[in-house]
Amino acid sequence: MSSLGLVVTDPARFPAADTMLDARPLLRALHARGAEARAVDWADPEVDWADFDLVVLRSPWDYSLRPAEFDAWLDRAGAATKILNEPALVRWNMDKHYLAELEQAGIPGVPTTFHAEEASLIAALSAAHSGPGGGHVVLKPTVGAGAQLAGLLRPGDPAALALGREIFAEQRTVMLQPEVPELSAGHEKALYLVDGHFTHAISKGALLARGGGLRGGATGRPLSRCLRMPPSAPSQSRSSPPSPRSPGSPLPCTRASTSSIRQRTACSSSRRSCSSRCSTCSSSRRLPRCSPTRSWPGSEDARITTVPAADDAAPRVMSFNALF
């Protein structure tokens, strides 16, 4: 029987979050289907990666704190077994220098400059300080996650250069970007695709506070949208797939707090709109119209499907669409 390894970080080594949160239900699902699978710490020196036919990256979340070690692990494990995603793609995605490659390919993004030494950063901060607008800038390392060593500061603030020096001290490269007001206002949306098909979207709260520090990432606004899934999108439910929606049957809707995506309710309605009470803030409001003609690339003729209420298991973010 083929053996599958789910690559995680040992929870004892990463107290900031539960690195097994979605590995547990995934392992249960794999075991229920007869698969031989277990979660494995990428940094465990006792693991023989040749024991696995395939290892899949799930939550090795301290990789950004130990990028050189993680890069060496990709070489070591990749020589012994197959890794998904491919190590070359993982390396490319780890370092945000890929933003420059995307720009060169004609894909627009937030203007970004990269600085490997202090003199270059000082010149860029000076130009931003004296340039039009004179707003805030974002400094962060090119390899990073969770807003570690990131700051939203005025370019003339001594704290901006101090943060850059802190990043340099860890042998990292600084990336500098202008503030995007929509992101600071909590209007960022993340779209997720599986095999090229749009599956769902989430609303992301602002993380960085102007002047330094973190805001926490919660928007304070419920995320309320109707649910639509492309026919080819895999069901993330632990129960059997839902029956096709018959004409005139209730339309499932969700109201979920971005700080607790698992808290959701369903309501009965016509296709046009519905009312629901938010399980987080207890407010009642009209949900937007769910247009049967609204579609996303790769999700033409999307069908309405239901989403089971969340329980004490891991939040199944992949199980719904949030249409805007």
Coordinates of C-alpha atoms in Angstrom, one line a residue:
M1 CA 0.0 0.0 0.0
S2 CA 1.2 3.5 -0.8
S3 CA 2.2 5.6 2.1
L4 CA 1.4 9.3 2.3
G5 CA 3.0 11.9 4.6
L6 CA 1.3 15.2 5.5
V7 CA 4.1 17.7 6.1
V8 CA 3.5 19.9 9.2
T9 CA 5.4 21.7 11.9
D10 CA 5.5 20.1 15.3
P11 CA 2.8 22.0 17.3
A12 CA 5.0 22.1 20.3
R13 CA 7.5 24.1 18.3
F14 CA 5.0 26.5 16.8
P15 CA 2.6 27.8 19.6
A16 CA 1.3 30.7 17.5
A17 CA -1.3 28.4 15.8
D18 CA -2.4 24.8 15.7
T19 CA -0.5 23.2 12.9
M20 CA -2.6 20.1 13.0
L21 CA -5.9 21.9 12.8
D22 CA -6.8 20.8 9.2
A23 CA -4.4 17.8 9.2
R24 CA -6.6 15.9 11.7
P25 CA -9.8 15.8 9.7
L26 CA -7.8 15.1 6.5
L27 CA -6.1 12.2 8.2
R28 CA -9.5 10.8 9.3
A29 CA -10.8 11.1 5.8
L30 CA -7.7 9.4 4.3
H31 CA -7.9 6.6 6.9
A32 CA -11.6 6.1 6.2
R33 CA -10.7 5.5 2.6
G34 CA -8.1 2.9 3.4
A35 CA -5.0 5.1 2.9
E36 CA -1.9 4.8 4.9
A37 CA -1.1 8.3 6.0
R38 CA 0.4 10.2 8.9
A39 CA 1.5 13.8 9.8
V40 CA 5.2 14.3 9.9
D41 CA 7.3 17.2 11.1
W42 CA 9.5 18.5 8.3
A43 CA 12.3 19.2 10.7
D44 CA 12.3 15.9 12.5
P45 CA 15.8 14.4 11.9
E46 CA 14.6 10.9 12.7
V47 CA 12.2 10.7 9.7
D48 CA 13.2 8.6 6.8
W49 CA 11.5 10.3 3.9
A50 CA 12.1 7.3 1.7
D51 CA 9.4 5.5 3.7
F52 CA 6.8 7.6 1.9
D53 CA 5.6 7.3 -1.7
L54 CA 4.4 10.9 -1.5
V55 CA 4.6 13.8 0.9
V56 CA 2.3 16.8 0.7
L57 CA 3.0 20.2 2.2
R58 CA 0.2 21.1 4.6
S59 CA 1.3 23.4 7.5
P60 CA 5.1 23.6 7.9
W61 CA 4.4 27.1 9.2
D62 CA 7.8 27.9 10.7
Y63 CA 9.5 27.6 7.3
S64 CA 9.7 31.4 7.1
L65 CA 11.6 31.5 10.4
R66 CA 14.1 28.9 9.1
P67 CA 14.2 29.4 5.3
A68 CA 17.7 28.0 4.8
E69 CA 16.9 24.9 6.8
F70 CA 13.6 24.4 4.9
D71 CA 15.4 24.9 1.6
A72 CA 17.9 22.1 2.6
W73 CA 15.0 19.9 3.6
L74 CA 13.4 20.3 0.2
D75 CA 16.7 19.0 -1.3
R76 CA 17.0 16.1 1.2
A77 CA 13.4 15.0 1.1
G78 CA 13.0 15.6 -2.6
A79 CA 15.9 13.2 -3.3
A80 CA 14.1 10.5 -1.3
T81 CA 10.5 10.8 -2.4
K82 CA 8.0 12.9 -4.3
I83 CA 7.0 16.2 -2.8
L84 CA 3.9 18.2 -3.7
N85 CA 4.0 20.9 -4.7
E86 CA 7.2 20.4 -6.6
P87 CA 10.2 21.8 -4.7
A88 CA 11.1 24.2 -7.5
L89 CA 7.6 25.8 -7.3
V90 CA 7.8 25.9 -3.5
R91 CA 11.1 27.8 -3.6
W92 CA 9.8 30.2 -6.2
N93 CA 6.7 30.9 -4.1
M94 CA 8.6 31.2 -0.8
D95 CA 10.5 34.3 -1.9
K96 CA 8.4 37.3 -3.0
H97 CA 10.9 38.3 -5.6
Y98 CA 8.4 36.4 -7.8
L99 CA 6.4 39.7 -7.8
A100 CA 9.1 41.2 -10.1
E101 CA 8.8 38.2 -12.4
L102 CA 5.1 38.6 -12.6
E103 CA 5.4 42.3 -13.4
Q104 CA 7.9 41.5 -16.2
A105 CA 5.3 39.1 -17.5
G106 CA 2.7 41.9 -17.7
I107 CA 0.8 40.9 -14.6
P108 CA 0.3 44.2 -12.5
G109 CA 0.7 44.3 -8.8
V110 CA 1.6 46.6 -5.9
P111 CA 4.8 48.5 -6.9
T112 CA 7.7 46.8 -5.1
T113 CA 11.4 47.5 -4.7
F114 CA 13.9 45.0 -3.2
H115 CA 16.8 46.0 -1.0
A116 CA 19.7 43.7 0.0
E117 CA 21.7 46.4 1.7
E118 CA 21.1 49.4 3.9
A119 CA 22.3 52.1 1.5
S120 CA 19.7 51.0 -1.1
L121 CA 16.9 51.0 1.5
I122 CA 17.9 54.5 2.8
A123 CA 17.7 55.9 -0.8
A124 CA 14.3 54.3 -1.4
L125 CA 12.9 55.6 1.9
S126 CA 14.2 59.1 1.2
A127 CA 12.6 59.0 -2.3
A128 CA 9.3 57.9 -0.8
H129 CA 9.4 60.6 1.9
S130 CA 10.0 63.4 -0.6
G131 CA 7.8 62.0 -3.3
P132 CA 4.2 62.9 -4.1
G133 CA 1.7 61.7 -1.5
G134 CA 4.1 61.2 1.3
G135 CA 2.0 58.4 2.7
H136 CA 2.9 55.2 4.6
V137 CA 5.0 52.4 3.2
V138 CA 5.2 48.7 4.0
L139 CA 8.5 47.1 4.9
K140 CA 8.8 43.3 5.2
P141 CA 11.2 40.5 4.4
T142 CA 10.9 38.8 1.0
V143 CA 10.6 35.4 2.8
G144 CA 8.1 35.7 5.5
A145 CA 4.6 34.9 6.8
G146 CA 2.1 36.1 9.4
A147 CA 3.3 39.7 9.2
Q148 CA 6.6 38.8 11.0
L149 CA 9.1 41.6 10.7
A150 CA 6.5 43.7 8.8
G151 CA 5.6 47.3 9.4
L152 CA 3.3 50.0 8.0
L153 CA 5.3 53.2 8.6
R154 CA 6.0 56.7 7.3
P155 CA 9.2 56.6 5.2
G156 CA 10.7 59.4 7.2
D157 CA 10.0 57.6 10.5
P158 CA 13.3 56.4 12.1
A159 CA 11.3 53.2 12.9
A160 CA 11.2 52.3 9.2
L161 CA 15.0 52.2 8.8
A162 CA 15.2 50.4 12.2
L163 CA 12.9 47.7 10.9
G164 CA 14.9 47.4 7.8
R165 CA 18.1 46.9 9.8
E166 CA 16.4 44.2 11.8
I167 CA 15.5 42.4 8.6
F168 CA 19.1 42.8 7.3
A169 CA 20.4 41.4 10.6
E170 CA 18.7 38.2 9.9
Q171 CA 20.4 38.0 6.5
R172 CA 17.2 38.7 4.6
T173 CA 16.2 41.0 1.8
V174 CA 13.8 44.0 2.5
M175 CA 10.8 44.6 0.2
L176 CA 9.3 48.1 0.2
Q177 CA 5.8 48.9 -1.0
P178 CA 3.5 51.9 -0.8
E179 CA 0.5 51.5 1.4
V180 CA -2.7 50.3 -0.4
P181 CA -5.5 52.2 1.4
E182 CA -8.1 49.5 0.5
L183 CA -6.0 46.9 2.3
S184 CA -5.7 49.1 5.4
A185 CA -9.4 49.6 5.3
G186 CA -9.9 45.8 5.4
H187 CA -11.2 45.4 1.8
E188 CA -8.9 42.7 0.7
K189 CA -10.4 39.6 -0.8
A190 CA -8.6 36.3 -1.4
L191 CA -9.8 34.1 -4.3
Y192 CA -9.1 30.4 -4.2
L193 CA -8.9 28.1 -7.2
V194 CA -8.5 24.3 -7.4
D195 CA -7.3 22.9 -10.7
G196 CA -8.0 26.2 -12.3
H197 CA -11.6 26.4 -11.0
F198 CA -12.7 29.1 -8.6
T199 CA -13.9 27.5 -5.4
H200 CA -14.4 30.2 -2.9
A201 CA -13.3 33.6 -1.6
I202 CA -12.7 35.0 1.8
S203 CA -12.5 38.5 3.2
K204 CA -9.2 39.4 4.9
G205 CA -8.9 42.0 7.6
A206 CA -6.1 44.4 7.8
L207 CA -3.1 43.1 9.7
L208 CA -0.7 46.1 10.0
A209 CA -1.4 49.2 12.0
R210 CA -0.2 52.6 10.8
G211 CA 2.9 53.6 12.8
G212 CA 3.9 50.0 13.6
G213 CA 2.4 47.0 15.2
L214 CA -0.5 44.8 14.3
R215 CA -4.3 45.3 14.2
G216 CA -5.0 41.6 14.4
G217 CA -6.6 40.9 11.0
A218 CA -10.3 40.9 12.0
T219 CA -12.5 43.1 9.9
G220 CA -15.3 43.3 12.4
R221 CA -17.7 42.9 9.6
P222 CA -19.7 39.7 8.9
L223 CA -19.0 38.0 5.6
S224 CA -22.4 37.3 4.1
R225 CA -22.8 35.8 0.7
C226 CA -24.8 33.2 -1.1
L227 CA -23.1 29.9 -1.9
R228 CA -22.3 28.7 -5.4
M229 CA -19.9 26.0 -6.3
P230 CA -18.5 25.0 -9.7
P231 CA -19.7 21.5 -10.8
S232 CA -16.1 20.2 -10.8
A233 CA -15.1 21.6 -7.4
P234 CA -14.5 18.8 -4.9
S235 CA -16.9 18.6 -1.9
Q236 CA -15.1 19.4 1.4
S237 CA -18.0 18.0 3.5
R238 CA -17.3 15.0 5.7
S239 CA -20.8 13.7 5.0
S240 CA -22.1 12.4 1.7
P241 CA -22.4 14.9 -1.2
P242 CA -25.6 17.0 -1.1
S243 CA -28.4 16.2 -3.5
P244 CA -28.9 18.6 -6.4
R245 CA -31.0 21.6 -5.5
S246 CA -34.5 21.3 -6.9
P247 CA -36.3 24.4 -8.4
G248 CA -37.9 26.5 -5.7
S249 CA -36.1 24.8 -2.8
P250 CA -34.5 27.0 -0.1
L251 CA -31.3 28.8 -1.1
P252 CA -28.4 28.2 1.4
C253 CA -26.8 31.4 2.7
T254 CA -24.0 32.0 5.2
R255 CA -23.1 34.7 7.6
A256 CA -19.7 34.2 9.1
S257 CA -17.4 36.3 11.1
T258 CA -13.9 36.6 9.7
S259 CA -12.5 36.0 13.1
S260 CA -14.5 32.7 13.4
I261 CA -15.3 31.3 10.0
R262 CA -16.9 28.2 11.4
Q263 CA -19.8 30.2 12.9
R264 CA -22.4 30.2 10.2
T265 CA -26.2 29.8 9.9
A266 CA -28.5 28.8 7.1
C267 CA -31.8 30.4 6.1
S268 CA -34.7 29.6 3.9
S269 CA -35.4 32.0 1.1
S270 CA -36.3 32.5 -2.5
R271 CA -33.6 32.8 -5.1
R272 CA -33.6 36.6 -4.9
S273 CA -32.6 37.3 -1.3
C274 CA -33.0 36.1 2.2
S275 CA -32.7 37.2 5.8
S276 CA -30.5 35.7 8.5
R277 CA -29.2 36.5 11.9
C278 CA -25.5 36.5 12.3
S279 CA -24.3 33.9 14.9
T280 CA -21.4 36.2 15.8
C281 CA -22.8 39.7 16.1
S282 CA -26.5 38.8 16.3
S283 CA -27.5 41.5 13.8
S284 CA -30.1 40.8 11.3
R285 CA -29.8 42.1 7.7
R286 CA -30.8 41.4 4.2
L287 CA -28.4 39.3 2.2
P288 CA -27.5 40.4 -1.3
R289 CA -29.2 38.9 -4.3
C290 CA -27.7 35.6 -5.6
S291 CA -27.8 36.0 -9.4
P292 CA -28.0 32.7 -11.3
T293 CA -26.2 34.4 -14.1
R294 CA -23.2 35.5 -12.1
S295 CA -20.2 33.3 -12.8
W296 CA -16.4 33.2 -12.3
P297 CA -13.8 32.0 -14.8
G298 CA -14.0 28.2 -14.9
S299 CA -17.3 28.0 -13.0
E300 CA -19.9 28.5 -15.8
D301 CA -23.3 27.0 -15.0
A302 CA -22.4 26.8 -11.4
R303 CA -24.9 25.0 -9.3
I304 CA -26.3 25.8 -5.9
T305 CA -25.1 23.5 -3.2
T306 CA -25.5 23.2 0.6
V307 CA -22.9 23.5 3.2
P308 CA -23.3 21.5 6.5
A309 CA -23.1 23.5 9.7
A310 CA -19.6 23.5 11.2
D311 CA -18.9 21.6 14.4
D312 CA -15.9 21.3 16.6
A313 CA -13.8 20.0 13.7
A314 CA -11.5 22.2 11.7
P315 CA -13.1 25.2 9.9
R316 CA -13.8 24.1 6.4
V317 CA -13.0 27.3 4.6
M318 CA -12.8 25.4 1.3
S319 CA -16.5 24.4 1.6
F320 CA -18.1 27.6 0.4
N321 CA -18.1 30.4 -2.1
A322 CA -18.3 34.0 -1.0
L323 CA -19.4 36.0 -4.0
F324 CA -18.9 39.8 -4.1

